Amino acid sequence: MSVKLQTPIDYLKGVGPNRADLLRKELGIHTYQDLINLFPNRYIDRTRYYKINQLQRNNADVQVVGKIIAFKEVAQKRGKRLVGTFQDDTGTMELVWFRGQKWIRDNLKLNKPYIIFGKTNWFNGKFNMPHPDIEELEAHKQNLRSAMQPVYPSTEKLSNRGITNRVIGKIMQQLFIETGGRFTETLSKNLLTELKLISKSEALFNVHFPKSQELLSKAQFRLKFEELFYIQLQLIIKNLVHKTKIKGFPFEKVGIHFNTFFKEHLPFELTGAQKRVLKEIRADLGSNAQMNRLLQGDVGSGKTIVALMSMLIALDNGFQACLMAPTEILSVQHYNGLLEYCNKLNIRIGLLTGSTKTSERKIIHENLENGDLQILIGTHALLEDKVKFKNLGLAIIDEQHRFGVAQRSKLWKKGPPQSSQKEDAKSVQQNNGTSTPPHILVMTATPIPRTLAMSVYGDLDISIIDELPPGRQSIKTVHRYDKNRLNVFKFIKDEITKGRQIYIVYPLIQENEKMDYKDLMDGYESISRDFPLPDYQISIVHGKMKPADKDYEMQRFIKGETQIMVATTVIEVGVNVPNASVMIIESAERFGLSQLHQLRGRVGRGAEQSYCILMTSHKLSNDSKTRLETMVRTSDGFEIAEVDLRLRGPGDIMGTQQSGVLNLKIADIIKDNDILQLARHHAKTVLKNDSILASPDNKVILDTYKSLGKYKNIWNYIS
Ligand code: ADP
Ligand code: MG
């Protein structure tokens, strides 16, 4: 190919320095290559031409051929609008411009055939089209353009500065002229043949200038496949590298701690899902590779016991274990819960949080280093440099969506120094070279659709607890408007009379902390009035309180001394008070779906029928309505996650930031799920047959993979 795709976009005819600058800033287009990868968001069918007397009042995109026969200016409240009378052989309509009027007057000619395209409005007994896409009929006919007209991503700035969709189309056309439309193939012959894919050049041409719907579909399929194929290839390679090169401690046996607990202290029969997941974890721990596993399980599915039993395996093999939770409340709760079992098993367990006193802290540090302390529970405080383990073999992160990847990697480095290990330098190759990483188990109650998880957490293995412990009643969920508050209060009173406890949660959104705090306090006051002492006791917990005060209030609620817990979302994760059976969520329209689901999971933990009441004002956006309806309809975390994903896109789901799925150029992680599966399957097969991509047929894959650049480090491992 004569033209290099790495050529800066400035060099393309018709672009120039100003436009190049805009393209760079607004669309991230620096080179020819970037431009060719600017894929249309959608296509408009322009096969049909309308006559003015055929226009309907349905506000769809239409195109009409005709002439402007007159211009007039119409004064309006602010400024004026320019109106052109547009005529064909069946009637007239109006074209309206609110901006850019001078340009229109200077450039559009009267009585010359134009083709206009846009949405029409019905106004004052006439059709009009505001800011039509307009082009001389002659030019329109000559364009390299087809029936399916691409609509490119744009920004306000671009269109204001004259880089309209049509201009981008023209630039694209120029690019195809300069390159001759020939582009290097990026998939192997085998794949092309087996999947009957069209060539790269054909695909690129037809995605930008589709000759027919059929060719467009083929082009899109091929390009989406390619994109997903290379992401999957990267993820699988990463995972393989991990398994073969990163050595872990083999926990060969299951010993006295595990067995005693299992036989004598397990308070209930494990669910099938818990058993299966434990088996998966045991298999990992028993192998030579370091475990890096994600445990997904809906709220209340019983992840804690799995965590405990995994830690017992570590202890049985002479190692320490730790469990990190995102909040102080949750850490304390885990500690108290596990302390009971540990006492029975003669295991020494410690708690380390931000509010641990310096003197206690010192003792904990010492006992960790000399190995006296076997299990450590805590918050981020665990990550501090001063916290050194004698031989940390397993680190568990609870509610991992609250932590970042950085924190996971910090835990990696808490393993014992290598000198204390048996020398096996060849196989131990991890990032800092000074320690063997502990096995890592991250737990989350934010269900991620499995396929997305696969793409996002490609470097983690995934276990899923998809079964709740027996005997759980489903939580009745309703949506109530603020004006029904009195009924809701009456309901609360009845439940309290039955001996139940109630959560009332207010939103806390960082940007508006002051207002939220006021909402919370106002709410607390009004609740205190309606539920007066001495009949009712109320706890309050929010982010501004000192940890000790929070804990005190929390403990009162856990012990049943208070009947109502008024709180912000600090209560969201993990808190377990089985007697609490009603969750009231105030301003529920302001919460995201996964947060609502988490909050609801705080109830329904005991034997009683539980309720979740979503309180909202009357004004609701469509998205809010969908969220509320979803909550009322289902309690299936995975279904909720799917809806959430549809509403928000993958961008907000934890972990997606780190993976490639966000930067997809043409594929859609949700809609193109089938192609994703296919791509993954083929990526696996290619690697299975030729793990280092050495065969001649795979050379093109190897070259493309390398040119993706970003993952060079990983490539070094394997080649
Ligand atoms: P989560 O997965 O949300 O962290 P927990 O581990 O807190 O859930 O468990 C929720 C509740 O269910 C706890 O009270 C726990 O004791 C109980 N539980 C867990 N597993 C079982 C089981 N197999 N049978 C009965 N109850 C269980
Ligand atoms: Mg939990």
XYZ file of C-alpha atoms and ligand atoms in Angstrom:
747
model
C 0.000 0.000 0.000
C 1.422 3.335 -0.935
C -0.299 5.445 1.693
C 0.618 4.761 5.303
C -2.332 4.584 7.646
C -0.244 6.204 10.358
C -0.154 9.436 8.321
C -1.400 12.360 10.407
C -4.915 13.378 9.503
C -3.738 16.913 8.568
C -2.306 15.530 5.343
C -5.615 14.321 4.011
C -6.910 16.551 1.257
C -9.785 18.677 2.478
C -8.817 18.477 6.147
C -6.196 21.135 6.875
C -4.887 22.300 10.241
C -8.136 23.706 11.687
C -10.284 20.731 10.921
C -7.487 18.379 11.939
C -7.351 20.068 15.287
C -11.084 19.679 15.804
C -11.042 16.065 14.708
C -8.254 15.332 17.163
C -9.877 17.095 20.069
C -13.465 16.107 19.511
C -13.213 12.594 18.115
C -9.682 11.501 18.952
C -8.819 11.156 15.283
C -5.097 11.652 14.807
C -4.276 9.486 11.811
C -5.788 7.993 8.673
C -6.140 4.806 10.666
C -8.243 6.542 13.309
C -10.504 8.006 10.675
C -11.058 4.668 8.996
C -12.052 3.305 12.392
C -14.633 6.005 12.960
C -17.671 3.846 12.455
C -21.171 5.180 11.853
C -23.579 5.078 14.769
C -26.455 4.301 12.457
C -27.615 4.500 8.865
C -30.430 6.382 7.264
C -32.362 4.850 4.477
C -32.318 7.415 1.692
C -33.755 5.276 -1.015
C -37.070 7.028 -0.739
C -37.905 10.526 -2.019
C -41.020 12.266 -0.760
C -43.251 14.753 -2.505
C -44.390 17.605 -0.348
C -48.026 16.472 -0.562
C -46.976 13.034 0.736
C -45.549 14.323 4.015
C -47.148 12.929 7.147
C -47.339 14.425 10.577
C -45.223 11.649 12.116
C -41.996 13.566 12.426
C -39.808 10.998 10.660
C -36.710 11.763 8.603
C -37.654 12.499 5.005
C -35.910 13.755 1.912
C -37.491 15.985 -0.682
C -36.254 17.390 -3.994
C -37.258 20.971 -4.817
C -36.229 24.617 -5.051
C -36.054 27.520 -2.660
C -38.189 30.203 -4.211
C -37.928 32.890 -1.523
C -36.270 33.843 1.748
C -37.767 35.965 4.494
C -36.717 36.984 7.965
C -39.197 36.623 10.787
C -38.685 38.512 14.022
C -39.123 36.468 17.190
C -38.721 37.014 20.917
C -34.986 36.866 20.701
C -33.342 37.634 17.365
C -34.901 36.447 14.169
C -35.302 33.295 12.181
C -34.668 32.796 8.510
C -37.428 31.072 6.570
C -37.052 29.713 3.054
C -40.043 28.707 0.975
C -39.346 25.343 -0.595
C -41.360 24.144 -3.523
C -41.784 21.026 -5.625
C -44.423 20.178 -8.199
C -46.935 19.211 -5.526
C -46.767 22.120 -3.073
C -44.656 24.241 -0.753
C -43.161 23.919 2.695
C -40.817 25.983 4.849
C -37.166 25.588 5.740
C -36.211 27.271 8.993
C -32.864 28.403 10.360
C -32.355 29.841 13.810
C -28.573 30.007 13.505
C -26.009 30.433 10.754
C -28.365 32.595 8.736
C -25.677 34.633 7.036
C -23.961 31.550 5.688
C -27.265 30.273 4.331
C -28.061 33.574 2.609
C -24.594 33.726 1.088
C -24.404 30.170 -0.103
C -27.832 28.864 -1.008
C -29.231 29.952 -4.340
C -32.793 30.592 -5.271
C -34.511 28.438 -7.878
C -31.784 25.834 -8.002
C -32.640 22.142 -7.437
C -31.691 20.998 -3.966
C -32.221 17.893 -2.014
C -33.218 18.464 1.594
C -33.210 15.953 4.380
C -34.413 16.104 7.975
C -37.360 15.943 10.320
C -40.502 17.867 9.565
C -42.813 19.721 11.931
C -46.387 20.756 11.390
C -46.759 24.437 12.262
C -49.387 27.049 11.332
C -51.009 24.754 8.815
C -47.745 24.007 7.010
C -44.862 21.605 7.136
C -41.486 22.987 8.008
C -38.048 21.508 8.365
C -35.671 23.198 10.801
C -31.985 23.185 9.874
C -32.314 20.762 6.986
C -29.385 18.804 5.685
C -29.212 20.439 2.272
C -27.239 19.700 -0.866
C -27.381 20.622 -4.537
C -29.110 17.872 -6.449
C -26.272 17.621 -8.988
C -23.604 17.174 -6.312
C -25.812 14.703 -4.522
C -26.051 12.533 -7.610
C -22.297 12.465 -8.133
C -21.350 11.478 -4.629
C -19.882 8.138 -3.835
C -22.781 7.366 -1.649
C -25.384 4.784 -1.305
C -28.844 4.198 -0.120
C -27.799 3.400 3.412
C -26.370 6.691 4.507
C -24.020 6.561 7.469
C -24.497 8.836 10.437
C -21.160 9.390 12.170
C -20.572 10.187 15.812
C -20.401 13.922 16.264
C -20.237 16.609 18.898
C -21.897 19.958 19.228
C -18.615 21.712 18.613
C -18.036 19.827 15.405
C -21.404 20.654 13.928
C -21.182 24.277 15.073
C -17.851 24.575 13.315
C -19.204 23.209 10.088
C -17.926 19.665 10.332
C -21.284 18.124 9.639
C -22.028 14.540 8.934
C -21.792 15.292 5.261
C -18.325 16.793 5.653
C -17.133 13.721 7.496
C -18.599 11.604 4.724
C -16.611 13.603 2.201
C -13.368 13.320 4.151
C -13.938 9.603 4.409
C -14.462 9.449 0.687
C -11.169 11.250 0.167
C -9.439 8.738 2.387
C -10.708 5.897 0.253
C -9.542 7.691 -2.877
C -6.044 8.285 -1.508
C -5.621 4.757 -0.212
C -7.279 3.130 -3.161
C -9.521 1.448 -0.639
C -6.986 -1.313 -0.105
C -6.267 -2.250 3.494
C -4.096 -4.925 5.031
C -5.960 -8.060 6.014
C -6.018 -8.621 9.776
C -7.589 -12.067 10.125
C -6.135 -15.403 9.081
C -7.249 -17.262 5.969
C -8.560 -20.064 8.140
C -10.865 -17.772 10.038
C -12.016 -15.971 6.910
C -12.879 -19.234 5.219
C -14.389 -20.987 8.170
C -16.627 -18.100 9.137
C -17.242 -16.949 5.569
C -16.078 -13.456 6.457
C -15.581 -10.776 3.836
C -12.115 -9.243 3.455
C -10.963 -6.285 5.495
C -11.008 -3.938 2.494
C -14.497 -4.986 1.471
C -15.718 -4.662 5.017
C -14.303 -1.185 5.510
C -15.726 0.001 2.224
C -19.172 -1.328 2.954
C -19.332 -0.052 6.461
C -18.668 3.480 5.218
C -20.376 3.285 1.813
C -22.737 0.338 1.989
C -23.930 -0.822 -1.383
C -26.797 -2.747 0.130
C -28.216 -3.749 3.458
C -26.844 -7.218 2.941
C -23.289 -6.067 2.373
C -23.565 -3.681 5.282
C -24.539 -6.526 7.587
C -21.644 -8.625 6.374
C -19.253 -5.732 6.852
C -20.476 -5.048 10.367
C -20.302 -8.691 11.313
C -16.747 -9.058 10.113
C -15.527 -5.900 11.859
C -17.295 -6.683 15.107
C -15.940 -10.193 15.084
C -12.433 -8.917 14.523
C -12.666 -6.402 17.323
C -14.001 -8.894 19.856
C -11.640 -11.605 18.671
C -8.565 -9.558 19.535
C -9.897 -8.548 22.926
C -10.656 -12.148 23.770
C -7.270 -13.205 22.489
C -5.618 -10.742 24.835
C -7.665 -11.857 27.805
C -7.078 -15.526 27.198
C -3.365 -15.032 26.763
C -3.274 -13.018 29.974
C -5.049 -15.802 31.783
C -2.791 -18.504 30.322
C 0.289 -16.549 31.236
C -1.032 -16.244 34.715
C -1.733 -19.931 35.098
C 1.552 -21.120 33.700
C 3.899 -18.516 35.002
C 2.605 -17.275 38.303
C 3.199 -19.801 40.940
C 1.184 -20.018 44.089
C 1.426 -22.002 47.283
C -0.054 -25.434 46.785
C -2.435 -26.068 49.672
C -2.272 -29.803 49.409
C -4.331 -30.863 52.366
C -7.567 -30.219 54.070
C -6.817 -30.592 57.737
C -8.019 -30.322 61.272
C -9.473 -26.817 61.188
C -11.531 -27.388 58.097
C -12.666 -30.844 59.097
C -13.568 -29.947 62.668
C -15.528 -26.961 61.490
C -17.281 -28.980 58.829
C -18.196 -31.842 61.141
C -18.965 -30.040 64.371
C -19.643 -26.355 63.901
C -21.194 -25.767 60.510
C -24.492 -24.175 61.569
C -26.454 -25.305 58.547
C -26.215 -27.564 55.557
C -24.357 -25.870 52.697
C -26.370 -25.191 49.593
C -25.453 -27.055 46.439
C -24.012 -23.880 45.001
C -21.863 -23.255 48.064
C -20.512 -26.792 47.858
C -19.723 -26.460 44.179
C -17.950 -23.145 44.670
C -15.910 -24.510 47.559
C -14.835 -27.381 45.352
C -13.691 -24.937 42.686
C -11.741 -22.958 45.240
C -10.175 -26.089 46.699
C -9.077 -27.220 43.269
C -7.401 -23.857 42.693
C -5.716 -23.810 46.056
C -4.435 -27.324 45.569
C -2.787 -26.584 42.237
C 0.583 -25.006 41.724
C -0.784 -21.827 40.235
C -1.828 -18.823 42.213
C -5.589 -18.582 42.571
C -7.189 -15.422 41.272
C -10.870 -16.049 41.560
C -14.007 -13.946 41.562
C -16.869 -15.245 43.655
C -20.188 -13.807 42.590
C -23.232 -14.395 44.688
C -26.339 -12.393 45.195
C -26.891 -10.642 48.491
C -27.666 -13.207 51.163
C -26.436 -16.139 49.117
C -23.939 -17.039 51.831
C -20.519 -15.982 50.649
C -19.120 -15.400 54.136
C -19.130 -19.039 55.101
C -17.335 -19.899 51.874
C -14.743 -17.272 52.746
C -14.280 -18.712 56.206
C -13.905 -22.280 54.986
C -11.374 -21.183 52.371
C -9.385 -19.443 55.082
C -9.453 -22.601 57.163
C -7.790 -24.462 54.297
C -5.009 -21.873 54.292
C -4.550 -22.331 58.033
C -4.508 -26.100 57.660
C -1.525 -25.688 55.369
C 0.346 -23.508 57.798
C -0.495 -20.154 56.272
C -2.221 -16.998 57.447
C -5.316 -15.544 55.822
C -6.968 -12.159 55.727
C -10.377 -10.790 54.834
C -10.753 -7.195 53.764
C -14.109 -5.399 53.725
C -14.927 -1.918 52.461
C -16.423 -0.428 55.612
C -15.762 -0.426 59.301
C -19.273 -1.640 60.064
C -18.891 -4.599 57.803
C -15.437 -5.491 59.099
C -16.669 -5.431 62.666
C -19.602 -7.576 61.721
C -17.417 -10.114 59.961
C -15.067 -10.142 62.900
C -17.814 -10.731 65.436
C -19.399 -13.397 63.278
C -16.179 -15.287 62.692
C -14.820 -14.800 66.208
C -17.399 -17.204 67.554
C -16.252 -20.027 65.274
C -12.578 -19.197 65.707
C -12.892 -19.448 69.468
C -14.378 -22.885 69.130
C -11.564 -23.923 66.808
C -8.783 -22.290 68.842
C -7.872 -19.991 65.996
C -6.383 -16.576 66.727
C -8.197 -13.872 64.806
C -7.673 -10.098 64.834
C -9.480 -6.967 63.689
C -7.710 -3.993 62.176
C -9.565 -0.866 61.080
C -9.017 2.849 60.935
C -10.168 3.202 64.496
C -8.001 0.509 66.030
C -6.017 2.147 68.829
C -2.303 2.619 68.320
C -1.420 0.343 71.210
C -3.610 -2.471 69.882
C -2.329 -1.845 66.420
C 1.223 -2.446 67.557
C 0.330 -5.773 69.069
C -1.493 -6.820 65.929
C 1.478 -5.874 63.770
C 3.795 -7.911 65.959
C 1.580 -10.927 66.099
C 1.083 -10.896 62.372
C 4.786 -10.849 61.784
C 5.593 -13.600 64.211
C 2.696 -15.682 62.943
C 0.752 -15.685 66.183
C -2.279 -14.175 64.537
C -3.755 -16.547 61.988
C -6.648 -14.597 60.541
C -6.858 -10.846 60.150
C -10.120 -9.064 59.344
C -10.184 -5.388 58.463
C -10.679 -2.432 56.211
C -8.227 -0.657 53.906
C -6.059 -0.446 56.998
C -4.837 -3.922 56.025
C -3.082 -2.459 53.046
C -0.804 -0.159 54.995
C 2.884 -0.834 54.590
C 3.292 -1.475 58.287
C 1.033 -4.470 58.066
C 3.373 -7.365 57.381
C 2.394 -10.991 57.498
C 4.657 -13.876 58.359
C 3.189 -16.006 55.609
C -0.007 -14.776 54.073
C -1.396 -17.571 51.948
C -4.893 -16.348 51.136
C -6.339 -12.859 50.853
C -10.073 -12.353 50.461
C -11.705 -9.117 49.425
C -15.368 -8.771 50.266
C -17.662 -6.552 48.212
C -14.844 -6.035 45.793
C -16.797 -3.546 43.682
C -16.038 -1.051 46.402
C -12.328 -1.451 45.886
C -10.142 -0.744 42.902
C -7.737 -2.912 41.037
C -4.878 -1.084 42.729
C -5.945 -2.475 46.062
C -6.098 -5.986 44.746
C -2.544 -5.644 43.516
C -1.386 -4.250 46.851
C -2.558 -7.418 48.505
C -0.509 -9.389 46.025
C 2.598 -7.943 47.522
C 1.758 -8.978 51.050
C 3.017 -12.469 50.445
C 6.070 -13.774 52.311
C 9.501 -12.896 50.911
C 10.801 -15.332 48.407
C 13.872 -16.314 50.386
C 11.641 -18.128 52.810
C 10.283 -20.201 49.939
C 11.767 -23.187 48.276
C 13.867 -21.901 45.417
C 12.159 -22.360 42.125
C 13.262 -19.272 40.349
C 12.336 -20.382 36.908
C 8.672 -20.673 37.482
C 8.187 -17.831 39.898
C 7.957 -14.704 37.837
C 5.677 -12.099 39.094
C 5.655 -8.365 39.065
C 8.060 -7.371 41.780
C 10.044 -10.552 42.038
C 10.369 -10.368 45.797
C 7.370 -12.267 47.100
C 5.052 -15.062 46.165
C 1.558 -13.660 45.915
C -1.084 -15.099 48.200
C -4.076 -16.751 46.628
C -6.729 -14.146 45.994
C -10.468 -14.514 46.270
C -12.602 -11.483 45.513
C -16.264 -11.601 46.400
C -19.018 -9.451 45.039
C -22.757 -9.243 45.383
C -23.045 -7.031 42.347
C -23.909 -9.583 39.778
C -22.353 -9.004 36.418
C -23.845 -10.817 33.462
C -21.616 -13.786 32.931
C -20.517 -12.844 29.467
C -19.579 -9.361 30.503
C -17.722 -10.707 33.498
C -15.863 -12.930 31.110
C -14.689 -9.956 29.115
C -14.132 -7.630 32.003
C -12.489 -9.969 34.427
C -10.792 -12.068 31.826
C -7.828 -12.524 34.128
C -9.984 -13.901 36.922
C -11.672 -17.248 37.117
C -15.273 -17.000 38.099
C -17.401 -18.928 40.565
C -21.048 -18.218 41.014
C -23.381 -18.952 43.930
C -26.668 -19.005 42.097
C -28.859 -20.421 44.831
C -30.140 -18.870 48.039
C -30.196 -20.811 51.307
C -33.463 -22.674 51.761
C -36.466 -21.179 53.502
C -35.929 -17.615 52.416
C -39.138 -15.826 51.703
C -39.079 -13.547 48.764
C -39.173 -9.878 49.667
C -42.365 -8.046 48.773
C -41.401 -4.866 46.973
C -43.712 -1.940 46.304
C -43.404 1.574 44.985
C -45.180 4.350 46.914
C -45.384 8.067 46.344
C -44.517 10.523 49.080
C -48.148 11.442 49.580
C -48.835 7.906 50.841
C -46.397 8.411 53.655
C -49.026 8.151 56.383
C -50.030 4.693 55.221
C -46.418 3.674 55.118
C -45.885 4.920 58.683
C -48.926 2.977 59.816
C -47.472 -0.123 58.218
C -44.169 0.446 59.993
C -45.965 0.699 63.328
C -47.760 -2.586 62.719
C -44.510 -4.331 61.878
C -42.796 -2.931 64.951
C -45.695 -4.157 67.049
C -44.997 -7.627 65.646
C -41.435 -7.279 66.920
C -39.764 -6.461 63.620
C -37.111 -3.839 62.908
C -37.068 -1.251 60.146
C -34.432 0.419 57.982
C -35.114 3.844 56.522
C -32.428 4.845 54.036
C -31.708 8.239 52.522
C -29.562 8.863 49.488
C -26.123 10.270 49.913
C -24.577 11.509 46.770
C -21.179 13.050 47.092
C -21.708 16.087 44.890
C -24.572 17.242 46.973
C -23.555 16.150 50.382
C -24.899 19.170 52.213
C -28.375 18.878 50.820
C -28.450 15.153 51.369
C -27.379 15.615 54.940
C -30.224 18.060 55.426
C -32.687 15.590 53.873
C -31.462 12.950 56.247
C -31.766 15.184 59.302
C -35.205 16.473 58.290
C -36.300 12.908 57.754
C -34.898 11.856 61.089
C -36.746 14.654 62.850
C -40.065 13.857 61.245
C -39.641 10.167 61.992
C -38.784 11.007 65.604
C -42.045 12.951 65.814
C -44.129 10.135 64.386
C -42.332 7.463 66.369
C -41.828 9.162 69.726
C -39.978 7.959 72.789
C -40.415 5.979 74.930
C -42.415 3.617 72.718
C -39.941 3.798 69.894
C -36.155 3.895 69.833
C -34.357 5.135 66.765
C -30.766 4.670 65.630
C -29.099 6.922 63.130
C -25.963 6.196 61.120
C -24.368 8.362 58.469
C -20.990 9.001 56.918
C -20.166 12.093 58.960
C -20.231 10.281 62.279
C -17.133 9.064 64.057
C -16.575 5.334 63.575
C -17.082 4.666 67.273
C -20.444 6.428 67.246
C -21.514 4.589 64.135
C -20.575 1.336 65.723
C -22.463 2.173 68.907
C -25.647 2.979 67.002
C -25.231 -0.075 64.822
C -24.774 -2.314 67.830
C -27.929 -0.953 69.437
C -29.849 -1.894 66.334
C -28.234 -5.312 66.027
C -29.068 -6.058 69.667
C -32.667 -5.022 69.062
C -32.545 -2.056 71.440
C -33.722 0.239 68.664
C -36.524 -0.574 66.260
C -35.739 1.875 63.502
C -32.438 2.504 61.794
C -32.306 5.773 59.907
C -29.254 5.734 57.684
C -27.543 6.758 54.528
C -26.117 4.219 52.175
C -23.277 3.386 54.560
C -25.653 0.614 55.454
C -25.613 -0.707 51.945
C -23.000 -3.382 51.999
C -23.160 -6.631 53.806
C -24.881 -5.660 57.044
C -26.737 -8.598 58.510
C -29.581 -8.097 60.996
C -31.986 -10.982 60.442
C -34.780 -9.461 62.543
C -34.957 -6.384 60.312
C -37.757 -7.067 57.876
C -38.686 -3.723 56.346
C -36.489 -1.601 54.113
C -37.816 1.839 53.282
C -35.801 3.651 50.636
C -36.429 7.391 50.504
C -36.001 9.252 47.201
C -35.592 5.869 45.598
C -35.524 7.502 42.171
C -32.083 8.833 42.992
C -30.510 5.429 43.499
C -28.997 3.223 40.839
C -30.398 -0.252 40.317
C -27.545 -2.180 41.810
C -27.626 0.039 44.865
C -31.369 -0.499 45.290
C -30.819 -4.208 44.979
C -28.043 -4.129 47.561
C -30.176 -2.136 49.957
C -33.106 -4.465 49.574
C -30.766 -7.329 50.355
C -30.440 -6.018 53.914
C -33.864 -7.492 54.666
C -35.250 -10.939 54.002
C -32.458 -12.487 56.046
C -34.618 -14.045 58.705
C -37.652 -16.297 58.644
C -40.197 -13.469 58.541
C -41.899 -12.058 55.483
C -39.893 -8.993 54.503
C -40.814 -5.845 52.633
C -39.080 -3.210 50.596
C -40.874 0.086 50.044
C -39.526 2.428 47.406
C -40.619 5.987 48.193
C -40.459 8.576 45.458
C -41.806 11.961 44.489
C -44.221 12.253 41.597
C -41.738 13.480 39.038
C -39.923 10.511 37.588
C -37.694 10.208 34.562
C -38.173 7.272 32.221
C -35.023 5.642 33.499
C -36.180 6.008 37.090
C -39.476 4.421 36.176
C -37.709 1.488 34.557
C -35.541 1.043 37.622
C -38.486 1.074 40.004
C -40.528 -1.282 37.844
C -37.602 -3.663 37.614
C -37.205 -3.687 41.385
C -40.882 -4.392 41.908
C -40.936 -7.110 39.264
C -37.894 -9.184 40.148
C -35.358 -9.929 42.823
C -33.078 -11.874 40.533
C -29.768 -10.085 40.778
C -28.642 -11.165 37.350
C -31.790 -9.923 35.697
C -31.397 -6.640 37.515
C -27.803 -6.434 36.386
C -28.868 -6.898 32.770
C -31.356 -4.053 33.009
C -28.757 -1.924 34.720
C -26.321 -2.640 31.966
C -28.887 -1.659 29.358
C -29.686 1.580 31.160
C -26.192 2.687 31.971
C -23.956 0.876 29.559
C -20.949 -1.061 30.743
C -19.048 2.095 31.629
C -20.307 2.289 35.151
C -19.815 -1.302 36.033
C -16.809 -1.758 38.201
C -13.847 -3.186 36.473
C -14.915 -2.242 32.990
C -12.670 0.777 33.092
C -9.675 -1.473 33.150
C -10.724 -3.689 30.310
C -11.034 -3.096 26.628
C -14.786 -3.417 26.513
C -15.305 0.274 26.996
C -13.287 1.319 24.029
C -15.118 -0.844 21.582
C -15.295 0.903 18.259
C -17.973 -1.068 16.518
C -19.166 -3.978 18.610
C -21.651 -3.576 21.442
C -20.882 -5.714 24.417
C -24.567 -6.269 25.125
C -26.191 -6.440 21.728
C -23.394 -8.372 20.110
C -23.214 -11.034 22.700
C -23.487 -13.844 20.167
C -20.537 -12.514 18.238
C -18.638 -12.179 21.500
C -19.181 -15.854 22.270
C -18.147 -16.803 18.778
C -15.040 -14.650 18.966
C -14.096 -16.127 22.300
C -14.566 -19.633 21.016
C -12.341 -18.994 18.017
C -9.706 -17.164 20.026
C -9.526 -20.181 22.304
C -9.314 -22.608 19.425
C -6.577 -20.669 17.687
C -4.492 -20.620 20.863
C -5.193 -24.243 21.634
C -3.804 -25.337 18.293
C -0.956 -22.874 18.171
C -0.295 -21.340 21.557
C 2.469 -19.024 20.395
C 0.901 -18.189 17.040
C 3.879 -19.567 15.177
C 2.172 -21.097 12.161
C 2.280 -19.243 8.828
C -1.481 -18.940 8.745
C -1.486 -17.300 12.163
C 1.228 -14.834 11.274
C -1.332 -12.220 10.391
C -2.962 -12.697 13.799
C 0.383 -12.405 15.525
C 1.230 -9.238 13.613
C -2.113 -7.640 14.330
C -1.941 -8.641 17.947
C 1.492 -7.124 18.320
C 0.433 -3.956 16.577
C -2.247 -3.478 19.192
C 0.738 -2.619 21.309
C -0.812 -2.028 24.658
C -0.217 -5.490 25.956
C 3.422 -5.833 25.052
C 4.365 -6.797 28.582
C 2.201 -9.812 28.480
C 3.543 -10.747 25.154
C 7.010 -10.862 26.652
C 5.883 -13.554 29.019
C 4.713 -15.865 26.361
C 7.224 -15.409 23.579
P -23.704 -12.648 51.527
O -23.479 -13.588 50.393
O -24.632 -11.543 51.164
O -22.405 -12.144 52.133
P -23.981 -13.937 54.065
O -22.747 -14.723 53.974
O -23.966 -12.726 54.938
O -24.470 -13.496 52.613
O -25.160 -14.891 54.459
C -26.462 -14.428 54.666
C -27.135 -15.196 55.741
O -27.429 -16.507 55.302
C -26.310 -15.348 56.994
O -27.141 -15.153 58.101
C -25.795 -16.772 56.916
O -25.556 -17.307 58.179
C -26.940 -17.473 56.231
N -26.561 -18.663 55.467
C -25.480 -18.778 54.655
N -25.439 -19.998 54.082
C -26.515 -20.668 54.540
C -27.030 -21.987 54.305
N -26.429 -22.857 53.477
N -28.170 -22.331 54.923
C -28.796 -21.447 55.728
N -28.369 -20.213 56.004
C -27.231 -19.814 55.415
Mg -21.487 -10.442 52.541
